[in-house]
Short mmCIF file of C-alpha atoms in Angstrom, two decimals:
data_model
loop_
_atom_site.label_atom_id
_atom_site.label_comp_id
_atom_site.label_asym_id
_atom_site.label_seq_id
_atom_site.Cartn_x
_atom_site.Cartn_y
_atom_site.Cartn_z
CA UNK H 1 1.04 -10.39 16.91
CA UNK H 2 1.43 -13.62 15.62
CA UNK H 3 3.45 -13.55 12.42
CA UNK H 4 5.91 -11.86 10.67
CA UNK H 5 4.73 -10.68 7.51
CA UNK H 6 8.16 -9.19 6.43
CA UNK H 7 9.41 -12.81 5.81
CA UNK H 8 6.98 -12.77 2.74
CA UNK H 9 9.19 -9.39 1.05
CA UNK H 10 12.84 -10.98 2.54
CA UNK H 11 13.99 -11.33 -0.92
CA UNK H 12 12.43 -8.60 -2.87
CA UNK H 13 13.95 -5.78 -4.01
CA UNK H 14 10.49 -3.54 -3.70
CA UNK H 15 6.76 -4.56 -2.63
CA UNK H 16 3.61 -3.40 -4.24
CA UNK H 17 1.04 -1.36 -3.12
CA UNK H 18 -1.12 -3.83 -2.34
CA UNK H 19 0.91 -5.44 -0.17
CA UNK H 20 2.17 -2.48 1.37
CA UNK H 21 -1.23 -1.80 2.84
CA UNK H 22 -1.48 -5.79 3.74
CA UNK H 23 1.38 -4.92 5.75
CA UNK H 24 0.05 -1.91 7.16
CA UNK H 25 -2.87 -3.53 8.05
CA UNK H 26 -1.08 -6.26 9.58
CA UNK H 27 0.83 -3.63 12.10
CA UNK H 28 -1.97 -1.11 12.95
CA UNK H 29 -4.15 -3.43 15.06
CA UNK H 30 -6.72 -0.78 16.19
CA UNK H 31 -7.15 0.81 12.81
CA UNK H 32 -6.31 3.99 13.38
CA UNK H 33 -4.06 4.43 10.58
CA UNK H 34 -1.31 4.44 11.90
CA UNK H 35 1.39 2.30 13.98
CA UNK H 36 1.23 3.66 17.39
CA UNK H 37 4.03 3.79 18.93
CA UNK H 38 2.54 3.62 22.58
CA UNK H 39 1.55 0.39 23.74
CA UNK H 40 -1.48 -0.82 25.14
CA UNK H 41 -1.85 -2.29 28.30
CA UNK H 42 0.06 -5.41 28.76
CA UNK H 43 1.15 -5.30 25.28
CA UNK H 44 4.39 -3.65 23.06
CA UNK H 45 3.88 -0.91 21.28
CA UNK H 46 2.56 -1.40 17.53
CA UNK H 47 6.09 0.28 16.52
CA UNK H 48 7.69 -2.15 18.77
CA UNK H 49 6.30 -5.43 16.62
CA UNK H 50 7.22 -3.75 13.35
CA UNK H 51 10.84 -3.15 14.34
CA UNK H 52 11.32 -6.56 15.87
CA UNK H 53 9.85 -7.83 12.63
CA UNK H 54 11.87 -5.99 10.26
CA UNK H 55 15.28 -6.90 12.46
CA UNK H 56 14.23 -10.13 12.19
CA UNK H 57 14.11 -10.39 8.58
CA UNK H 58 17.56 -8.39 8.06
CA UNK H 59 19.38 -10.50 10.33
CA UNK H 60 17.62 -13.75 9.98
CA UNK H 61 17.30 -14.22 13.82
CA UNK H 62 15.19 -12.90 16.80
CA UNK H 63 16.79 -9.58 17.94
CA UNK H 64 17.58 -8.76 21.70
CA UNK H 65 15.20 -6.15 22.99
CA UNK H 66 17.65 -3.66 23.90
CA UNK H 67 18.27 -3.55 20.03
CA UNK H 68 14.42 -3.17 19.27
CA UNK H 69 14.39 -0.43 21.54
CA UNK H 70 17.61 1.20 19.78
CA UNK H 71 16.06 0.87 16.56
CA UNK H 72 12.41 1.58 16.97
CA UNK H 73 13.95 4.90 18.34
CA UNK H 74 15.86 5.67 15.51
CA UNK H 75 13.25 4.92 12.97
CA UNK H 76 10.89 7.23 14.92
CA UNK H 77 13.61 9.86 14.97
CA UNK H 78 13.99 9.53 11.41
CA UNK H 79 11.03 8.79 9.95
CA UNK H 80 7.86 9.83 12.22
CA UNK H 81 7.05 13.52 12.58
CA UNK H 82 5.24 13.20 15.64
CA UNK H 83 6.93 10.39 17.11
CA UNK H 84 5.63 9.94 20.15
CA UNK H 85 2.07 9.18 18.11
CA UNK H 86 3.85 6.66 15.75
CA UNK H 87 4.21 6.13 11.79
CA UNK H 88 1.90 7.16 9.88
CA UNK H 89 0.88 5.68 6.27
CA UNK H 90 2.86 7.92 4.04
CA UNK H 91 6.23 7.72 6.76
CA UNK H 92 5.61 3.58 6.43
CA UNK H 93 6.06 4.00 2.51
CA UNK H 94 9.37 6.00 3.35
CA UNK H 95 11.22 2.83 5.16
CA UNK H 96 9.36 -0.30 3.24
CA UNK H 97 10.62 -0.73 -0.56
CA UNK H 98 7.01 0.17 -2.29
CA UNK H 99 7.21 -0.51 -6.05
CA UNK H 100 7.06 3.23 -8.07
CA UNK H 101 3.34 3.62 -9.27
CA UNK H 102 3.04 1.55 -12.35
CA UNK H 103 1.12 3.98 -13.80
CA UNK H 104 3.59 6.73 -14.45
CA UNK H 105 5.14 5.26 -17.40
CA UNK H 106 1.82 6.13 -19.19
CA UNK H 107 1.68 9.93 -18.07
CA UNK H 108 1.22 11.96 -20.68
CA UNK H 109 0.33 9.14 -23.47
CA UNK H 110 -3.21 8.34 -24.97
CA UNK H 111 -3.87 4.77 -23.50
CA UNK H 112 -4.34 2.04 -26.25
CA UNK H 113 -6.65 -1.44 -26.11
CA UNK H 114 -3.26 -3.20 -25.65
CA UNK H 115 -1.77 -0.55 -22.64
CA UNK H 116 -4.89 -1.13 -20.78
CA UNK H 117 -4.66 -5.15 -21.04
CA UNK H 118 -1.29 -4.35 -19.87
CA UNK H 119 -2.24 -2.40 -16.78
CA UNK H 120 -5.16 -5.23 -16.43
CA UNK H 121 -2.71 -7.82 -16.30
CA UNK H 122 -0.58 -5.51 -13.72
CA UNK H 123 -3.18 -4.89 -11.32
CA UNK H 124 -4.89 -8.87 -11.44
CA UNK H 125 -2.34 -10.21 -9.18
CA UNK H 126 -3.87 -13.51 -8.76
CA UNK H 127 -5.16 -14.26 -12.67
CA UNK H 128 -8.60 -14.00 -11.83
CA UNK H 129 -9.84 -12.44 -14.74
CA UNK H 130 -10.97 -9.08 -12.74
CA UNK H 131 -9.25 -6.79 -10.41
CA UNK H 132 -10.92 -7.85 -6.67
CA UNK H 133 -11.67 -5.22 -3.86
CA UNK H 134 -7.29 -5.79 -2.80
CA UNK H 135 -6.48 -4.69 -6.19
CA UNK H 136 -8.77 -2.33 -6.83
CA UNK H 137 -7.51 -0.54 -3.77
CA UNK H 138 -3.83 -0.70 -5.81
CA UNK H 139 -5.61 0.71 -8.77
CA UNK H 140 -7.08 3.54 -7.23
CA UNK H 141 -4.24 4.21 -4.91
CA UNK H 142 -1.69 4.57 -8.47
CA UNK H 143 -4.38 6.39 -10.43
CA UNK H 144 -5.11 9.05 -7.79
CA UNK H 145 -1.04 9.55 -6.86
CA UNK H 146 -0.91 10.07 -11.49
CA UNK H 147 -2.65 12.80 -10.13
CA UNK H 148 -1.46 14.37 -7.36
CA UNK H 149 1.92 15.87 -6.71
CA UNK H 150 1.51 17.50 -2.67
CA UNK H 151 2.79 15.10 0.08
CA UNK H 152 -0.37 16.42 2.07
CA UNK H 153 -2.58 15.93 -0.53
CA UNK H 154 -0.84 12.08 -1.18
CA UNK H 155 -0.88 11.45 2.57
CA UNK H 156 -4.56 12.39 2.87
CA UNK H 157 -5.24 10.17 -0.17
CA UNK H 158 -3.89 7.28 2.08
CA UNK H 159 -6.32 7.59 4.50
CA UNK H 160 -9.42 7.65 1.94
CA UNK H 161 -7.87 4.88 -0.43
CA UNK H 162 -10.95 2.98 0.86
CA UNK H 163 -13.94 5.34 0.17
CA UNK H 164 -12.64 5.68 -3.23
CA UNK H 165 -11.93 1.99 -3.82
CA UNK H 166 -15.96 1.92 -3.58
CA UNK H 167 -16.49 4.94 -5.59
CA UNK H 168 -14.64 3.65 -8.28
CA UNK H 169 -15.99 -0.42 -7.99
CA UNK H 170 -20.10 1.40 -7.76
CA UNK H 171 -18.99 3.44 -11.05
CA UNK H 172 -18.05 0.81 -13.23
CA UNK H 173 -18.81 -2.49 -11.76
CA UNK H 174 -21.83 -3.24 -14.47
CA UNK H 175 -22.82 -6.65 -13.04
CA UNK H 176 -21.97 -5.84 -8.89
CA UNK H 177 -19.70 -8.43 -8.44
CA UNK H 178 -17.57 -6.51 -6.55
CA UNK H 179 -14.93 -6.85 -8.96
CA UNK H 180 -13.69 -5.02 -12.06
CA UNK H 181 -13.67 -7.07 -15.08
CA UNK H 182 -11.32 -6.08 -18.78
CA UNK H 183 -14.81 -4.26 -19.65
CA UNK H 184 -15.31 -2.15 -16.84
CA UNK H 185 -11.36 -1.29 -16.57
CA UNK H 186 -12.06 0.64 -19.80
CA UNK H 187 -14.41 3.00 -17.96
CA UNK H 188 -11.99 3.56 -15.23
CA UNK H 189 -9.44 4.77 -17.75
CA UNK H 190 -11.79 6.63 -19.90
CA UNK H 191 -12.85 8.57 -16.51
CA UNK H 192 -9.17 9.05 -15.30
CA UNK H 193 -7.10 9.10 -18.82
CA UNK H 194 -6.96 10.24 -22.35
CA UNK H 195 -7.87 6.81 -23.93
CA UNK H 196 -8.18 5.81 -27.60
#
């Protein structure tokens, strides 16, 4: 692995969603969905790069790799329920600082023309003008957790944040750009929330 994408987050009190899974995808090489923790020949464990990585941005130097090993243990103590397998997606969001969904401050209210320009404006991290395939996968991830309260049901979400990124962009994505524009946001909400 070539660099450390923790660096980027050093100085951040929490990370969004978006890139949380930039991260994840960053760590979990062979796509597996999750960051194995036994390492493939001639190479450290996925685990292994993460916790150098993350020691690395604490400290601000290169840790020894007795104190890798220490760590990466401890995490997986801690945090993995099968850890000789590794971390999975919903144990990652447990040890990075992920932002709370934005969307929960609108639970139980009818969304307005100005709260969805706000949630636009959330969710179009680079001022585009439309929420790309990255975001969308941020949208969809926040609107399906407004609706879901099981940790199995939320870590199963995880691994089909993709399929339903599509789902939603094929619903609403009138001119198949790829990309949801302040139009087609409406439909979202109108699909997922009470929406005046």
């Amino acid at each position: 692995m070539s660099r450390n994408p923790l660096l980027r987050y050093k100085n951040c009190d929490t990370i969004s969603i978006q890139d949380f899974m930039e991260v994840m995808r960053h760590y979990d090489v062979n796509k597996t969905g999750t960051i194995d923790a036994k390492p493939e020949s001639g190479y450290q464990s996925e685990v292994t790069y993460f916790t150098r990585d993350l020691l690395e941005t604490i400290f601000n130097e290169k840790p020894a790799d007795s104190e890798v090993e220490t760590v990466q243990q401890q995490i997986l103590d801690k945090f993995a329920k099968n850890n000789e397998k590794g971390l999975t997606i919903q144990e990652m969001l447990k040890i990075l600082p992920v932002e709370q969904n934005f969307l929960h401050q609108f639970i139980g209210n009818e969304l307005s023309s100005l709260d969805v320009d706000i949630i636009f404006e959330h969710y179009d991290k680079d001022g585009s003008g439309e929420i790309q395939q990255e975001e969308v996968a941020s949208l969809v991830h926040d609107i399906m957790n407004k609706q879901i309260s099981d940790a199995t049901e939320r870590e199963q979400l995880q691994i089909s944040i993709k399929g339903k990124q599509n789902e939603v962009i094929k619903l609403v994505d009138k001119d198949g750009d790829g990309c949801i524009d302040r139009g087609e946001i409406r439909k979202v909400f109108k699909m997922y929330f009470s929406y005046r």
